[in-house]
Every structure is written in structure tokens, then in C-alpha cells.
mmCIF file of C-alpha atoms in Angstrom:
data_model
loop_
_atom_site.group_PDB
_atom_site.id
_atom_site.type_symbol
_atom_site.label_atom_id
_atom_site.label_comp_id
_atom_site.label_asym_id
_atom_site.label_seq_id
_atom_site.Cartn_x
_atom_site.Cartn_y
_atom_site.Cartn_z
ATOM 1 C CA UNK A 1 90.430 63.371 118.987
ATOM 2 C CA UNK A 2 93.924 64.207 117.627
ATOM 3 C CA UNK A 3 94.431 61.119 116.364
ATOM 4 C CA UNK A 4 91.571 61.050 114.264
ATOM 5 C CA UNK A 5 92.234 64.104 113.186
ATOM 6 C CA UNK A 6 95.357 62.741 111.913
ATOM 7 C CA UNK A 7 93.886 59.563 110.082
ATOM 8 C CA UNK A 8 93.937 59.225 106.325
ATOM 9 C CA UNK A 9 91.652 57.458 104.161
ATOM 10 C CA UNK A 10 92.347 53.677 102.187
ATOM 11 C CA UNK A 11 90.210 51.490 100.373
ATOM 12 C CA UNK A 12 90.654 47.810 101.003
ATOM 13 C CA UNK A 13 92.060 46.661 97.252
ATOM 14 C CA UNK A 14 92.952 42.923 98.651
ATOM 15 C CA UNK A 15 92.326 40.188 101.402
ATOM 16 C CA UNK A 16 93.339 36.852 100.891
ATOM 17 C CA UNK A 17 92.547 34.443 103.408
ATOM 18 C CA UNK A 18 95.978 32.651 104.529
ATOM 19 C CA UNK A 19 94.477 30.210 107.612
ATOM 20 C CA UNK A 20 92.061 30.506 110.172
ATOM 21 C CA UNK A 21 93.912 33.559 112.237
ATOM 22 C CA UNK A 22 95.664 35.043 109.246
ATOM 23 C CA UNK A 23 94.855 37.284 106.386
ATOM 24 C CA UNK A 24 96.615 39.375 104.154
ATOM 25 C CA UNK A 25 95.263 43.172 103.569
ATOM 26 C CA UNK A 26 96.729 45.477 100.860
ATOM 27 C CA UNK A 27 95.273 49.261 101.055
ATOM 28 C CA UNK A 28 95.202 51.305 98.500
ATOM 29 C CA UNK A 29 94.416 55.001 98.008
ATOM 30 C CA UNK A 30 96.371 58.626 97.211
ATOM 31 C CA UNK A 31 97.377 59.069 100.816
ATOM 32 C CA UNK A 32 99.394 56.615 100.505
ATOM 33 C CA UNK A 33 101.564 57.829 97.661
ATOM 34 C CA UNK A 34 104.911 59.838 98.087
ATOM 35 C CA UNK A 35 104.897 58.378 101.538
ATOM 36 C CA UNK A 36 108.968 57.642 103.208
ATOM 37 C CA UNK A 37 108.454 54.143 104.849
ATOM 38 C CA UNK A 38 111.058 52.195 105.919
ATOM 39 C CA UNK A 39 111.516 48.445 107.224
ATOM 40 C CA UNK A 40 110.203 48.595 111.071
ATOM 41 C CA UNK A 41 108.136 51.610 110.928
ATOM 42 C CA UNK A 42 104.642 50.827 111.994
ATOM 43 C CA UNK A 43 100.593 52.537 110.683
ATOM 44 C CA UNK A 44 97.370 52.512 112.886
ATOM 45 C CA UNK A 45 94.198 51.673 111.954
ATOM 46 C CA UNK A 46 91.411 52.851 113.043
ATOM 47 C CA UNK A 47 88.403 50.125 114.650
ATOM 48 C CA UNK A 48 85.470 50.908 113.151
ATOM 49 C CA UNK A 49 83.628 54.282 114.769
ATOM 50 C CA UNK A 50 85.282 53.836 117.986
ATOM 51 C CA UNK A 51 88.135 55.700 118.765
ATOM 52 C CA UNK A 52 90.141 52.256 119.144
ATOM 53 C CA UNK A 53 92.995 51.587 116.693
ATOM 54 C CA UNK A 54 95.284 48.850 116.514
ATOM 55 C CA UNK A 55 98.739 48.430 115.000
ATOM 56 C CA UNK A 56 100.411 46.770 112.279
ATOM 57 C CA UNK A 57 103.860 46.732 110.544
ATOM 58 C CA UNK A 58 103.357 46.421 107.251
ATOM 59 C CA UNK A 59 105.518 44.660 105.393
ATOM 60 C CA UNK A 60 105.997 46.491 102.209
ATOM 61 C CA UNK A 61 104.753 49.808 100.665
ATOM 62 C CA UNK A 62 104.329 51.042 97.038
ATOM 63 C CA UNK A 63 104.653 54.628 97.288
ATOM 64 C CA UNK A 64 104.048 54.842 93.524
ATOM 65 C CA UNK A 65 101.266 53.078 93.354
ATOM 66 C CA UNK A 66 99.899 54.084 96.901
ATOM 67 C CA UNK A 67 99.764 50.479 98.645
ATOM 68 C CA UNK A 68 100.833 48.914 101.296
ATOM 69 C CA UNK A 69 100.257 45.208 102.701
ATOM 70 C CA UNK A 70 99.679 44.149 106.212
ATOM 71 C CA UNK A 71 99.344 40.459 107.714
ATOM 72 C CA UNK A 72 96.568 40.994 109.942
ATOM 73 C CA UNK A 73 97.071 37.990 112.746
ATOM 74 C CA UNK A 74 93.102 37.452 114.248
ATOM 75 C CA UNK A 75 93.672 35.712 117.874
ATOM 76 C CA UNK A 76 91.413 36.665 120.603
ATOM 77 C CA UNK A 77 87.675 38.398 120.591
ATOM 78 C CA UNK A 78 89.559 42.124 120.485
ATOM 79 C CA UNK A 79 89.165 44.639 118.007
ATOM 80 C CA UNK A 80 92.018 43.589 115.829
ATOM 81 C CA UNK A 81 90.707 40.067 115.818
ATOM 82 C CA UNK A 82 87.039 41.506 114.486
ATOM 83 C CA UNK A 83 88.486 43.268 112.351
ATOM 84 C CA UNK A 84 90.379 41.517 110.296
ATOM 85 C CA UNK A 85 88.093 38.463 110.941
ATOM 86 C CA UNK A 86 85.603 40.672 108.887
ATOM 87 C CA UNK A 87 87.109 42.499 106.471
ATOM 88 C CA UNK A 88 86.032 42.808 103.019
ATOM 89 C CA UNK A 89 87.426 43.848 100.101
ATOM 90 C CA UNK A 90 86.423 47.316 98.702
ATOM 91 C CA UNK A 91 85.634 48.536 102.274
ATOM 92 C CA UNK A 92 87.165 52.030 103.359
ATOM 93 C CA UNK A 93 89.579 52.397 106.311
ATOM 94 C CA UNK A 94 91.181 55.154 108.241
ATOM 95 C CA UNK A 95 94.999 54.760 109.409
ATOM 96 C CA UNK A 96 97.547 57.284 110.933
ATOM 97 C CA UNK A 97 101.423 56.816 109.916
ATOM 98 C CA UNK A 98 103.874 55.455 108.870
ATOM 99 C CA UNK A 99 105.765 56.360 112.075
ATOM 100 C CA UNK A 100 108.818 55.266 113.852
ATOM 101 C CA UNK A 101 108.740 51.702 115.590
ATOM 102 C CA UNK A 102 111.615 50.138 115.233
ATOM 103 C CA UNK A 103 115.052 51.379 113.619
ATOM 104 C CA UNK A 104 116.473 48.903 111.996
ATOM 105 C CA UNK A 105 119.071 51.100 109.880
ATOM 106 C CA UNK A 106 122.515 49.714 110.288
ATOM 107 C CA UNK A 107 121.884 46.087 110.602
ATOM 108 C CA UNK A 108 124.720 43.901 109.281
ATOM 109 C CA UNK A 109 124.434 40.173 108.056
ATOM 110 C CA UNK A 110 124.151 37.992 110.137
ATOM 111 C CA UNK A 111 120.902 38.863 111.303
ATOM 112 C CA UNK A 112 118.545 36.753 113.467
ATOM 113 C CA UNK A 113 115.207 37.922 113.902
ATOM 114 C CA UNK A 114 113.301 36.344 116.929
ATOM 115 C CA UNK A 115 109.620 36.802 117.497
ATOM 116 C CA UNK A 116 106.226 35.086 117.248
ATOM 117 C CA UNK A 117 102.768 35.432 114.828
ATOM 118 C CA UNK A 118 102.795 39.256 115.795
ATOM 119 C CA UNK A 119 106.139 39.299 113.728
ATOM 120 C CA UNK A 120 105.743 37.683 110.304
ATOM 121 C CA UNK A 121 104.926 41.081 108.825
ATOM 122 C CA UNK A 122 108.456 42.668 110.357
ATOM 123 C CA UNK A 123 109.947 39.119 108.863
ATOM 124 C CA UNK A 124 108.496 39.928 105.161
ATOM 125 C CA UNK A 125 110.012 43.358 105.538
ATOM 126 C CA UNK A 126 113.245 42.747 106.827
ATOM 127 C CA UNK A 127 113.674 39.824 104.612
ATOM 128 C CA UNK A 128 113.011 42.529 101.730
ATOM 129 C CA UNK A 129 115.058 45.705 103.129
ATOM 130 C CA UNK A 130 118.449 45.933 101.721
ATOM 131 C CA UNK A 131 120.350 46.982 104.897
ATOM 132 C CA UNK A 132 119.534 43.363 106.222
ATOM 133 C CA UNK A 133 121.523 41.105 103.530
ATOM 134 C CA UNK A 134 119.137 38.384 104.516
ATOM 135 C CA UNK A 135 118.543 37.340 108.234
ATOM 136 C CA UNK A 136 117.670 33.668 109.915
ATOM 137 C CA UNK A 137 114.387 33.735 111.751
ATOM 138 C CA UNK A 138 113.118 32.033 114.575
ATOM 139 C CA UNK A 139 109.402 31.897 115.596
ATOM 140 C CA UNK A 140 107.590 30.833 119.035
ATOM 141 C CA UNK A 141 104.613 29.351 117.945
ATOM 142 C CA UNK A 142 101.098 28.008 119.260
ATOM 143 C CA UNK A 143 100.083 26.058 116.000
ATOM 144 C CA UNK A 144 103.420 24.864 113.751
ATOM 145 C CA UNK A 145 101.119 23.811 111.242
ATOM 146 C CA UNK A 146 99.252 27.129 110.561
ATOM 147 C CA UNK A 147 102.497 29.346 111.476
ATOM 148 C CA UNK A 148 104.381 26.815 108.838
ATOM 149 C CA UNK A 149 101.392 27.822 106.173
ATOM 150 C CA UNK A 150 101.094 31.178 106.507
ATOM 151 C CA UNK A 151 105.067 31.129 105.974
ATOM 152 C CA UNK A 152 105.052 29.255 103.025
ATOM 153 C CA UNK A 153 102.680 31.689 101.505
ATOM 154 C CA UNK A 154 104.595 34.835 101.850
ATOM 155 C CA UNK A 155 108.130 33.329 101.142
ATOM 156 C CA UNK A 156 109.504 32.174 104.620
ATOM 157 C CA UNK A 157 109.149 28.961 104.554
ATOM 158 C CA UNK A 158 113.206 28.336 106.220
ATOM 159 C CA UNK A 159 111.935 29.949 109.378
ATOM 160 C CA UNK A 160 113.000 27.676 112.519
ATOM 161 C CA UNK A 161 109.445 27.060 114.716
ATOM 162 C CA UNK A 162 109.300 26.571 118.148
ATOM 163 C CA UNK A 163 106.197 25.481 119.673
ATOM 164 C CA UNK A 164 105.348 27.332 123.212
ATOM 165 C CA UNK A 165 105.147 25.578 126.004
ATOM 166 C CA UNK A 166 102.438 26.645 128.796
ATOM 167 C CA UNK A 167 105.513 26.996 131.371
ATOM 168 C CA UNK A 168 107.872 28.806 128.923
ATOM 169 C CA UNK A 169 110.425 25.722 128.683
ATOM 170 C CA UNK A 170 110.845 25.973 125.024
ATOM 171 C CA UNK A 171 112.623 29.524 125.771
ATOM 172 C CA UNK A 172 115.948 27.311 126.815
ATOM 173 C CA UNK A 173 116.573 25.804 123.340
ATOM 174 C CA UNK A 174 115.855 29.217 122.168
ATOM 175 C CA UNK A 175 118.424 30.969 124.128
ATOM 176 C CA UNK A 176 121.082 28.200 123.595
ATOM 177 C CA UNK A 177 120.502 28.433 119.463
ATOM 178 C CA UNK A 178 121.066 32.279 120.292
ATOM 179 C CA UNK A 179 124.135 32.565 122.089
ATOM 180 C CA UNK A 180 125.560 29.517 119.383
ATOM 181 C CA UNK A 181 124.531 32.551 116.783
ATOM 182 C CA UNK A 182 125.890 35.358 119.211
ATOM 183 C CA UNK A 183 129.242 33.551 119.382
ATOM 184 C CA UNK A 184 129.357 33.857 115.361
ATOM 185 C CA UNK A 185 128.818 38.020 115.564
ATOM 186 C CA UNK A 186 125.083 37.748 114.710
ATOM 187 C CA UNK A 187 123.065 40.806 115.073
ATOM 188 C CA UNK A 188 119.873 40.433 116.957
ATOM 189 C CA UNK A 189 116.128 42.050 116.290
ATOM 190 C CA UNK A 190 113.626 40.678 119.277
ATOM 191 C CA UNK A 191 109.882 41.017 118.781
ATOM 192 C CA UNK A 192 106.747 39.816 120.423
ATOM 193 C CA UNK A 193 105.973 38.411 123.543
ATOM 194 C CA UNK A 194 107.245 41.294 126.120
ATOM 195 C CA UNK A 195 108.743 38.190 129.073
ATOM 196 C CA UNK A 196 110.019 35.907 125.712
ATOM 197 C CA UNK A 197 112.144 39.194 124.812
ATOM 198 C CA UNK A 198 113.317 39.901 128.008
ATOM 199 C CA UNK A 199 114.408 36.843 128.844
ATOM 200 C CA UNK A 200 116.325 36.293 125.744
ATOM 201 C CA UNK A 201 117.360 39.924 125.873
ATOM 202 C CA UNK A 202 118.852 39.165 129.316
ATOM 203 C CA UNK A 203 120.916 36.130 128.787
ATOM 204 C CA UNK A 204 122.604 38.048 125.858
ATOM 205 C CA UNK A 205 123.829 40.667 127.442
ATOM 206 C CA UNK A 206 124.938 38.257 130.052
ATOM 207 C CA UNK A 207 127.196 36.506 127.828
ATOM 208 C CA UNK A 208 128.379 39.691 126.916
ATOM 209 C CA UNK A 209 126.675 40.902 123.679
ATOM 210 C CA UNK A 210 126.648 44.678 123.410
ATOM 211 C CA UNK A 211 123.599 46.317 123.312
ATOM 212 C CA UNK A 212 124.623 47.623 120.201
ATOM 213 C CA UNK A 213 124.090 44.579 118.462
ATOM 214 C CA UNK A 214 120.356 44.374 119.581
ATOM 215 C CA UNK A 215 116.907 46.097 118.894
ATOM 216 C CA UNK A 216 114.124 44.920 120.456
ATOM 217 C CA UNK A 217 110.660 45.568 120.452
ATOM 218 C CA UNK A 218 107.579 43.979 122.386
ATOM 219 C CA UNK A 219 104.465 43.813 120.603
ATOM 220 C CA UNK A 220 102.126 42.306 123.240
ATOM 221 C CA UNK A 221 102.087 40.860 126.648
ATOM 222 C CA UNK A 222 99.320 39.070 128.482
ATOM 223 C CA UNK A 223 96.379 41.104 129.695
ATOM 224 C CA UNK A 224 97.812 44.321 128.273
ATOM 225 C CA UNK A 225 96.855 46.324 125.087
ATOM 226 C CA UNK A 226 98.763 49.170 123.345
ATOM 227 C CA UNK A 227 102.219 47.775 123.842
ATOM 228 C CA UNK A 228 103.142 49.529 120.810
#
């Protein structure tokens, strides 16, 4: 109940079809003017009546102009999936934020950002945010092709992919590219997959990286909802 009583109205000014599982969705509206968003923060929106809402990062905003895009990544049968699957433009929309999700202030080049679909957004954003200087990114992946597309199409087409393997192999090479980077003073950002970060976080810290020089941040794990 408090969170809807929090939510402010959009209008849906653009959706533009990137591949089967990804669209991009700009909002517009006066409630999102004079807004302080920063790289990293994240906005809920609200599922239809329900009292369901599911998160995005976006990856720029227009406080100006009151916008804001989101890449809305449709996998599943959830909420988020049926959602974005079917929205239209000039349709309303309620969302709560922006709101803290994760700091990214006082990020030095080199950066390498690691993370899957659920990340491309935080990519656009920290590829845009000043603080970063520009930052390498590396992507698990189910499809190349389509992750490859939607890249192209919002200006990341020199992301590294990785395609997943059903046992997690593919981590190795990921972790060995990593500590190759760690060993040059990169600065890390880990997203997605809860067990990918964790992993990765792990053998980091083993090889003695300060936590200082990491931010992490799961955005979904199997069977669980609401991660962040």
C-alpha cells in the first residue's frame, strides 16, 4: 500500500522493438523532471493493477525534458516478461524512484563491468557517466547472436560475449580474463546472476583484490524474485 502510494505517473513516449526478448521503453511525463539520478540508481514499475512491480536501471534520464529510457529484457512468463512483451506506446505507467542501487561514485579507469542481459541498461549508463572514463564489458550470454544485436543497437557493440554453459564452465575463462585485468589495477562492477557474481567475486579477493576496488550487485538468481 505504501508503495503505491509512492508511485508517480509516465506515459509511454517510445518502444522500439530490439529482438525477440528486448525492447527499449522511454517514459515521459512531469514527474520525471527536476529528478537527481545518477548512473546505478534503479525505478520500479508498477505490473498492471496488481501490487507487483519489477525493476529496471535505466540507462539515462532527461531531467529537462522529463524522460528516461529503460531496456526492458522479456525472458520467462513473469510479470516483467508480459509486460514489456506488451507494451504499447502512449500507454500510462506508474513507477516509484529513482533510488539507490548501486554506487558507482568513485570509479577510476580501468573499469570492467561483468554481468549478463539483466545488465545492458547499467552498461549504457556507465558507458555514459563521466566518473567511469570508459569501462571494458564482459557479458554471459544464452543467445550471442541476439545479445550481439541488441548491443549493436545501443552503442556496445566491443562488449566481450560469453556463452553460458548449463554446468557453469564458461565461468573459468571468465575469471582468468579477470584476474589478467585485476593484475593491471582494473576496477570491478559485478552484476547479474547472484552464483556467476559470487564466484567471480570470490576468486578476486583471493588473489588479493581489495574490496575496495569492487561493487557488486545481483540482479536475479534461479527460482527467486525481488533480488533487487
Amino acid at each position: 500500500m505504501l508503495l503505491r502510494w509512492l508511485m508517480r505517473p509516465a506515459r509511454v513516449a517510445i518502444v522500439k522493438t530490439f529482438s525477440p526478448h528486448f525492447r527499449l521503453v522511454e517514459l515521459e511525463g512531469d514527474a520525471l523532471k527536476d529528478v537527481a539520478w545518477t548512473a546505478g540508481q534503479k525505478i520500479q514499475v508498477a505490473m498492471g493493477a496488481g501490487l507487483s512491480a519489477r525493476t529496471y536501471t535505466p540507462m539515462s534520464w532527461d531531467a529537462g525534458g522529463g524522460r528516461t529510457r529503460l531496456l526492458a529484457f522479456a525472458h520467462g512468463e513473469g510479470p516483467g516478461s508480459r509486460w514489456a512483451s506488451a507494451l504499447r506506446e502512449g500507454e500510462s505507467c506508474q513507477f516509484f524512484g529513482p533510488r539507490r542501487s548501486l554506487e558507482l561514485a568513485g570509479l577510476e579507469a580501468p573499469v570492467v563491468l561483468f554481468g549478463d542481459e539483466t545488465s545492458f541498461g547499467l552498461a549504457a549508463a556507465l558507458r555514459d557517466s563521466l566518473q567511469a572514463g570508459g569501462a571494458l564489458h564482459m557479458f554471459e550470454t544464452t543467445d550471442v547472436a541476439e545479445s550481439q544485436q541488441v548491443l549493436d543497437a545501443i552503442n556496445l557493440g566491443a562488449a566481450r560475449l560469453i556463452p553460458r554453459s548449463a554446468d557453469d564452465a564458461h565461468l573459468a575463462a571468465i575469471e582468468a580474463e579477470m584476474l589478467r585485468l585485476a593484475a593491471n589495477g582494473a576496477q570491478f562492477v559485478l552484476t547479474g546472476k547472484a552464483s556467476s557474481i559470487q564466484r567471480i567475486s570470490r576468486a578476486l579477493k583471493t588473489a588479493g583484490v581489495a574490496s575496495s576496488r569492487m561493487r557488486t550487485k545481483a540482479y536475479w538468481a534461479p527460482g527467486k524474485t525481488g533480488l533487487d
